[in-house]
PDB file of C-alpha atoms in Angstrom:
ATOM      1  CA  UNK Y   1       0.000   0.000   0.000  1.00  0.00           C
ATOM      2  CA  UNK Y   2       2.794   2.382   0.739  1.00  0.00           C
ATOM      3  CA  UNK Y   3       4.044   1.852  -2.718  1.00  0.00           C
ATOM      4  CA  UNK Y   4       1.099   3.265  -4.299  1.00  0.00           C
ATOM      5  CA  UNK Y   5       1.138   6.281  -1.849  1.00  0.00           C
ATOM      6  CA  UNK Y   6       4.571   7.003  -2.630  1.00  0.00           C
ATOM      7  CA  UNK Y   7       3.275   7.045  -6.551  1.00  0.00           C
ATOM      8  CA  UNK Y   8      -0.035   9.126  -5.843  1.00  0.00           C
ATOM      9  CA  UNK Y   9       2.874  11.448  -4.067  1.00  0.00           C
ATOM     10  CA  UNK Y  10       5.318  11.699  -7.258  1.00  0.00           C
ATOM     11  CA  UNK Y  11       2.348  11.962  -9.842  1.00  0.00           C
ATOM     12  CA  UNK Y  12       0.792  14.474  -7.984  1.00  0.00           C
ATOM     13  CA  UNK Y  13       3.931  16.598  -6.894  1.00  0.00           C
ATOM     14  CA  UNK Y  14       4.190  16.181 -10.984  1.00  0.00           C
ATOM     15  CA  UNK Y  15       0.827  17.624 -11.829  1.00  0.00           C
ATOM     16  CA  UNK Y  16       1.147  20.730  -9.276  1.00  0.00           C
ATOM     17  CA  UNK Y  17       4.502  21.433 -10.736  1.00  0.00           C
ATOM     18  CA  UNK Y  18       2.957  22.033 -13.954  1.00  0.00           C
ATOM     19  CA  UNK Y  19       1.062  24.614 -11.886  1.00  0.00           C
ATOM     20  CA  UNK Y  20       4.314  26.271 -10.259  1.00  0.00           C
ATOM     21  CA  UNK Y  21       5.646  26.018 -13.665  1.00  0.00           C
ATOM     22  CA  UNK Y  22       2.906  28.186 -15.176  1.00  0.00           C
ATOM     23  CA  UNK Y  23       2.391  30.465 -12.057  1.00  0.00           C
ATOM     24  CA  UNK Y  24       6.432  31.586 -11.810  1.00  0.00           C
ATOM     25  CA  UNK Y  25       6.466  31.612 -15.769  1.00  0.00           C
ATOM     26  CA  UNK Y  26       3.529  34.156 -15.515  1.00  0.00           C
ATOM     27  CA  UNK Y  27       4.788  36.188 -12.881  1.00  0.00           C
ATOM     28  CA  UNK Y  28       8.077  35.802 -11.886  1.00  0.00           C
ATOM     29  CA  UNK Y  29       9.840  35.167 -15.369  1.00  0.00           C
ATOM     30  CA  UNK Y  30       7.770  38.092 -17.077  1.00  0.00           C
ATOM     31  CA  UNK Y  31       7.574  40.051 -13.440  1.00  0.00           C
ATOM     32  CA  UNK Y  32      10.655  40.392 -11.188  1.00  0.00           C
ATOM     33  CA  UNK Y  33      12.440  37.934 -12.282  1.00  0.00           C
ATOM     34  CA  UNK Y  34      12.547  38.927 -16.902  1.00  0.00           C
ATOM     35  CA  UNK Y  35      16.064  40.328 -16.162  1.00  0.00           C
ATOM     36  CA  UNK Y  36      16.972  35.815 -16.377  1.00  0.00           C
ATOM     37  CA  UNK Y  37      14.359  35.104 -18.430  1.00  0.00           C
ATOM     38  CA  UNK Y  38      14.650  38.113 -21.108  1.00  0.00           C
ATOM     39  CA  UNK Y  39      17.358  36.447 -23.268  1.00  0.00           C
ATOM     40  CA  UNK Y  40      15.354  33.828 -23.813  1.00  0.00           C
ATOM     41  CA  UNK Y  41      12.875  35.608 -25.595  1.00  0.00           C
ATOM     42  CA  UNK Y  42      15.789  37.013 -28.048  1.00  0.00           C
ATOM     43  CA  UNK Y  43      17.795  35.964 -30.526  1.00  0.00           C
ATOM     44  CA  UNK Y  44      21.223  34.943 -29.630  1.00  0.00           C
ATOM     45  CA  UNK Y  45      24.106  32.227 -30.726  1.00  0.00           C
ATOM     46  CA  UNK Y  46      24.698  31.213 -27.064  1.00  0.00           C
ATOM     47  CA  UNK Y  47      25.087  27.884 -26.157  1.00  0.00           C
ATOM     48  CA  UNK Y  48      23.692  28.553 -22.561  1.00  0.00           C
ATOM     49  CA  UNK Y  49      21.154  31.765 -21.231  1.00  0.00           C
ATOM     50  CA  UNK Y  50      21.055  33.100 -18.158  1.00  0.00           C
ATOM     51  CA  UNK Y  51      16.934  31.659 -18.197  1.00  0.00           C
ATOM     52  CA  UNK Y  52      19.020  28.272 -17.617  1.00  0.00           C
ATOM     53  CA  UNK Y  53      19.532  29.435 -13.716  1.00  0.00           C
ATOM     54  CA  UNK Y  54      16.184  28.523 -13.434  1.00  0.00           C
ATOM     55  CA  UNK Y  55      16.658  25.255 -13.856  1.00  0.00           C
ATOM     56  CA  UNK Y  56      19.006  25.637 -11.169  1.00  0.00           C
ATOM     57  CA  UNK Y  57      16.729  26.700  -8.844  1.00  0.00           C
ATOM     58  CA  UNK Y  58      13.829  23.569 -10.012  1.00  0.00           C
ATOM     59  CA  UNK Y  59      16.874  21.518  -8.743  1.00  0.00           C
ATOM     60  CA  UNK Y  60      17.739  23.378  -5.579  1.00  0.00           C
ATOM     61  CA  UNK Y  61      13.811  22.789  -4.757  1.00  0.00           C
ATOM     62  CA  UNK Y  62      14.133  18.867  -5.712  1.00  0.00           C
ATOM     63  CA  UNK Y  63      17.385  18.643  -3.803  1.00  0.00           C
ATOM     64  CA  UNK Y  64      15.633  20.602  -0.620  1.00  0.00           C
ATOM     65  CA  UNK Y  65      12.994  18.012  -0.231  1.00  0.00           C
ATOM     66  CA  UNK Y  66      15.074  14.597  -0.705  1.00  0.00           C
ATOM     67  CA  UNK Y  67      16.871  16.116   2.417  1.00  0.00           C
ATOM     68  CA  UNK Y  68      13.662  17.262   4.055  1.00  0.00           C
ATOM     69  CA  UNK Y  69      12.143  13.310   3.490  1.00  0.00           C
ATOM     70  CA  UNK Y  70      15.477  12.315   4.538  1.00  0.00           C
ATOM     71  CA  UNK Y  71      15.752  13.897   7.779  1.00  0.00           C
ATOM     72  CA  UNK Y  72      11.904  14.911   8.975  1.00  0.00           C
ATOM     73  CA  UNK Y  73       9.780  13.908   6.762  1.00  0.00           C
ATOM     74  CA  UNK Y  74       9.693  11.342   4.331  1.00  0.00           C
ATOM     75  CA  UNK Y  75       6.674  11.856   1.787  1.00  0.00           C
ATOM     76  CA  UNK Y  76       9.105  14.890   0.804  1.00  0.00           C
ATOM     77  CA  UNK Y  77      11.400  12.758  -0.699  1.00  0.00           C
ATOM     78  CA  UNK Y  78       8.776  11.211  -3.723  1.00  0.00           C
ATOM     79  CA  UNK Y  79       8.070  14.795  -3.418  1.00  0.00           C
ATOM     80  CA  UNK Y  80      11.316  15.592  -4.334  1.00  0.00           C
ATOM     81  CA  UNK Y  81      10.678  12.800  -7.105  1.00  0.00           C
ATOM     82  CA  UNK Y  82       7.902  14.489  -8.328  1.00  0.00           C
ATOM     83  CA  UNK Y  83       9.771  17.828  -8.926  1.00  0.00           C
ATOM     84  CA  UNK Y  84      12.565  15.960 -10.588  1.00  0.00           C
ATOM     85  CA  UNK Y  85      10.369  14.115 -13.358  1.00  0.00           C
ATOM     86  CA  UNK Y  86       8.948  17.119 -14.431  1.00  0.00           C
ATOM     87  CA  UNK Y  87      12.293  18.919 -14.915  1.00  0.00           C
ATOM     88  CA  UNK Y  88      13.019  16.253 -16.535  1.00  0.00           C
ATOM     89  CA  UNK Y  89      10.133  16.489 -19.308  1.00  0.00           C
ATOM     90  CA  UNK Y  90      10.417  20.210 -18.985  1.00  0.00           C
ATOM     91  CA  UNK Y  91      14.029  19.531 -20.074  1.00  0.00           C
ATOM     92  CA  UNK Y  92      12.688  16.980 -23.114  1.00  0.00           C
ATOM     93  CA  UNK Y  93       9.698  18.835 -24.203  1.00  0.00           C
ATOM     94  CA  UNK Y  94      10.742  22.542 -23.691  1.00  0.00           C
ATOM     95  CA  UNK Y  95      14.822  22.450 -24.501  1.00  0.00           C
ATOM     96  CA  UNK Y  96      14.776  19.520 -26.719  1.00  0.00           C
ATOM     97  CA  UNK Y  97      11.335  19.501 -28.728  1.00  0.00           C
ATOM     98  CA  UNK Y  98      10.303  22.964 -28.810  1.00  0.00           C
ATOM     99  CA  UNK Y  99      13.807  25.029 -28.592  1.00  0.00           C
ATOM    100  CA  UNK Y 100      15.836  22.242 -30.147  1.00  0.00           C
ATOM    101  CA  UNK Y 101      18.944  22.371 -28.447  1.00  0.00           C
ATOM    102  CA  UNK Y 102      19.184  18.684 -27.935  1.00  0.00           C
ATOM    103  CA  UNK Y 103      17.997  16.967 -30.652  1.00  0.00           C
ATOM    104  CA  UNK Y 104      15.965  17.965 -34.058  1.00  0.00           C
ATOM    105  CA  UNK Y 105      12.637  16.460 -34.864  1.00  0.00           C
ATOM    106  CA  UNK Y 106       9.510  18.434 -35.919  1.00  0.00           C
ATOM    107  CA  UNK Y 107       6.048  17.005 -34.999  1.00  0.00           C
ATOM    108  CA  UNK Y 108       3.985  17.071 -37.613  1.00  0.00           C
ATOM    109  CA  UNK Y 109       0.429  16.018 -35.601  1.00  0.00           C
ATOM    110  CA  UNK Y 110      -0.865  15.031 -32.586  1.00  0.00           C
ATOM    111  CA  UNK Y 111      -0.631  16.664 -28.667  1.00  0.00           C
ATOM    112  CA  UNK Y 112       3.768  17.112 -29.780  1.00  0.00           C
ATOM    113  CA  UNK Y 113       2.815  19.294 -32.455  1.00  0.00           C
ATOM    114  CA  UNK Y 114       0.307  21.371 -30.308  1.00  0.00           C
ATOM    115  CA  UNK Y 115       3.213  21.589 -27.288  1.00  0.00           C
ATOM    116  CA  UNK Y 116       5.664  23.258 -30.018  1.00  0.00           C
ATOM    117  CA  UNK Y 117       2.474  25.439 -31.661  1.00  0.00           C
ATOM    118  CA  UNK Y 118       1.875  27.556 -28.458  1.00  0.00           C
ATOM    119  CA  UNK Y 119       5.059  27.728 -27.053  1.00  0.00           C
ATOM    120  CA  UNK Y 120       5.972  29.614 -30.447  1.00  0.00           C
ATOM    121  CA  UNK Y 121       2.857  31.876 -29.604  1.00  0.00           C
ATOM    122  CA  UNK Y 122       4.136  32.165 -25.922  1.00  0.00           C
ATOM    123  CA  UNK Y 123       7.458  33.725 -28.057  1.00  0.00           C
ATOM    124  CA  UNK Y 124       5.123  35.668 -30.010  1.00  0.00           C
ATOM    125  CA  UNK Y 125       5.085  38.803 -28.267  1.00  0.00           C
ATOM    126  CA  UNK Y 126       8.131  41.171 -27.613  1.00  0.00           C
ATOM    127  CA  UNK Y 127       9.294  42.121 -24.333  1.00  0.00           C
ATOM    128  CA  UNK Y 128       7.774  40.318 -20.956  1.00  0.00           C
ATOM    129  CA  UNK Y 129       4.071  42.145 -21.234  1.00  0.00           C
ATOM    130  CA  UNK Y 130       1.191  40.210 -22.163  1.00  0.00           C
ATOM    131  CA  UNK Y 131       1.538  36.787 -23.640  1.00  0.00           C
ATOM    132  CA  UNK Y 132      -0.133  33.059 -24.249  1.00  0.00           C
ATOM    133  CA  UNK Y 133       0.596  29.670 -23.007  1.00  0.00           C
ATOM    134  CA  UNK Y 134       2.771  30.112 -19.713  1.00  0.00           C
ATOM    135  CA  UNK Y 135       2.413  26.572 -19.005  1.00  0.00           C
ATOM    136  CA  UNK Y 136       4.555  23.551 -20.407  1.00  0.00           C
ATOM    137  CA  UNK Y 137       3.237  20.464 -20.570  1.00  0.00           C
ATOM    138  CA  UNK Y 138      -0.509  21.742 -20.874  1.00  0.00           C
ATOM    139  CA  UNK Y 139      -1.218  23.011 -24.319  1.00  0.00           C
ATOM    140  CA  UNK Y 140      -3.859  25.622 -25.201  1.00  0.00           C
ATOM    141  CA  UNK Y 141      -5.582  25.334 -28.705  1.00  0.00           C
ATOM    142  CA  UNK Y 142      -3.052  27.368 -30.970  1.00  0.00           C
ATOM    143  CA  UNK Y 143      -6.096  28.638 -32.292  1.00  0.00           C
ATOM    144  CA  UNK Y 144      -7.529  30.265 -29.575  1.00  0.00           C
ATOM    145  CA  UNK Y 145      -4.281  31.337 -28.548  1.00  0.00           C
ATOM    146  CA  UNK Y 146      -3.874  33.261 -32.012  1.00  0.00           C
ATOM    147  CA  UNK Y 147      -7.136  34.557 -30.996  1.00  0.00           C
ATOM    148  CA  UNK Y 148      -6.014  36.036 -27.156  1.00  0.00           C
ATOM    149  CA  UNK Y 149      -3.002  37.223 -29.172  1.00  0.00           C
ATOM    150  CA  UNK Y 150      -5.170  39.590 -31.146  1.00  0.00           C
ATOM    151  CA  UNK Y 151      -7.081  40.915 -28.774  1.00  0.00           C
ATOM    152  CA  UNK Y 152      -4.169  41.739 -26.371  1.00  0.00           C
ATOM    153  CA  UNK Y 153      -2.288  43.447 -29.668  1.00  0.00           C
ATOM    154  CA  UNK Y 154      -5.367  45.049 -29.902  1.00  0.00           C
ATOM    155  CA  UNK Y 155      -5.753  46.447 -26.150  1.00  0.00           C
ATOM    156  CA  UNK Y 156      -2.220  47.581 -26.163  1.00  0.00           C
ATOM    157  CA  UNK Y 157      -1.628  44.993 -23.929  1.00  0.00           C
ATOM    158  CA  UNK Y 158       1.087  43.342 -26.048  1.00  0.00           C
ATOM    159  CA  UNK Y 159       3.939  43.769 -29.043  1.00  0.00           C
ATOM    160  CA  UNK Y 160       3.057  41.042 -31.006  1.00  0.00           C
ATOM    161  CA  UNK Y 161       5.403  39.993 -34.127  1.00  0.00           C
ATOM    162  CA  UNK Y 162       3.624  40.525 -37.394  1.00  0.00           C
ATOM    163  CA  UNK Y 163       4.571  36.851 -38.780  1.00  0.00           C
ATOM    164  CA  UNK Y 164       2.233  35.441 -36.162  1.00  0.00           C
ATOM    165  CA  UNK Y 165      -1.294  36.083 -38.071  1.00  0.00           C
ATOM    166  CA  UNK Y 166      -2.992  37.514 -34.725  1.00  0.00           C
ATOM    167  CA  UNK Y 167      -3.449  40.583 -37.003  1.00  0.00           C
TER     168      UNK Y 167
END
C-alpha cells in the first residue's frame, strides 16, 4: 500500500509542478524575475542563457525536499521525485522539442505538435508584457491562442510579431 502512496505522491507533486511552472512563468519570469528570463525571448548564438539558472533553482527545490524526506519527513522525498520528473520532461519537451537544443525532430500532428504550436505563440510577443501559453506540458488550442493574441495586440496589452497572423 505504501508503494502506491509514494506514486499518488510523485504523480501528484508532478501535476502541481505544472502549476508552479505556469504560475512563476507568468509572474516571476515576465515580473521580477525577466532580467533571467529576457534572453530567452531574443535571438542569440549562445550555447547557454542566463533563463538556464532557473533550472538551477527547479533543482535546488528537488534537492531541498530529498533532504527534508530524509531527515523529517519522508513523503518529501517522492516529493522531491515528483519535482525531478517534471524537470526532466520540462528539459525533453521545452529544450529539446520545442527550442531544439538537444535533438531535431519536428512534430507534424498530434498533442507534440500542439506543445511546439503555443510555445511559439508564448514567443510571439516582444518584451515580458502580455503573452499566451505560460504553461509547459498543458497546451492551449493554438487557435484560440492566435485569438487572445489579437485581442491583447489590440488592447495595447502586447507587441506582437507581425509573422504570427494575430493581425
Amino acid at each position: 500500500m505504501q508503494v502506491l502512496i509514494n506514486f499518488g505522491i510523485v504523480i501528484a507533486s508532478v501535476a502541481f509542478m505544472e502549476f508552479v511552472a505556469w504560475w512563476s512563468h507568468k509572474y516571476v519570469m515576465h515580473g521580477w524575475g525577466w532580467g533571467w528570463h529576457r534572453d530567452h525571448h531574443e535571438p542569440h548564438n549562445n550555447t547557454f542563457e542566463k533563463n538556464d539558472l532557473y533550472a538551477i533553482v527547479g533543482s535546488a527545490i528537488s534537492i531541498s525536499l530529498f533532504v527534508i524526506g530524509a531527515w523529517l519527513w519522508e513523503p518529501a522525498t517522492w516529493m522531491g521525485v515528483g519535482v525531478m520528473i517534471y524537470g526532466i520532461i520540462y528539459t525533453l519537451i521545452h529544450d529539446g522539442l520545442v527550442h531544439q537544443r538537444y535533438f531535431r525532430w519536428v512534430p507534424k500532428s498530434g498533442y507534440a505538435k500542439r506543445l511546439v504550436q503555443a510555445h511559439k505563440l508564448h514567443h510571439a510577443t516582444i518584451g515580458k508584457e502580455g503573452g499566451v501559453s505560460f504553461g509547459f506540458i498543458v497546451a492551449e488550442d493554438p487557435v484560440k491562442l492566435k485569438q487572445e493574441l489579437k485581442r491583447q495586440r489590440e488592447a495595447g496589452i502586447a507587441v506582437v510579431r507581425d509573422s504570427v497572423g494575430a493581425s
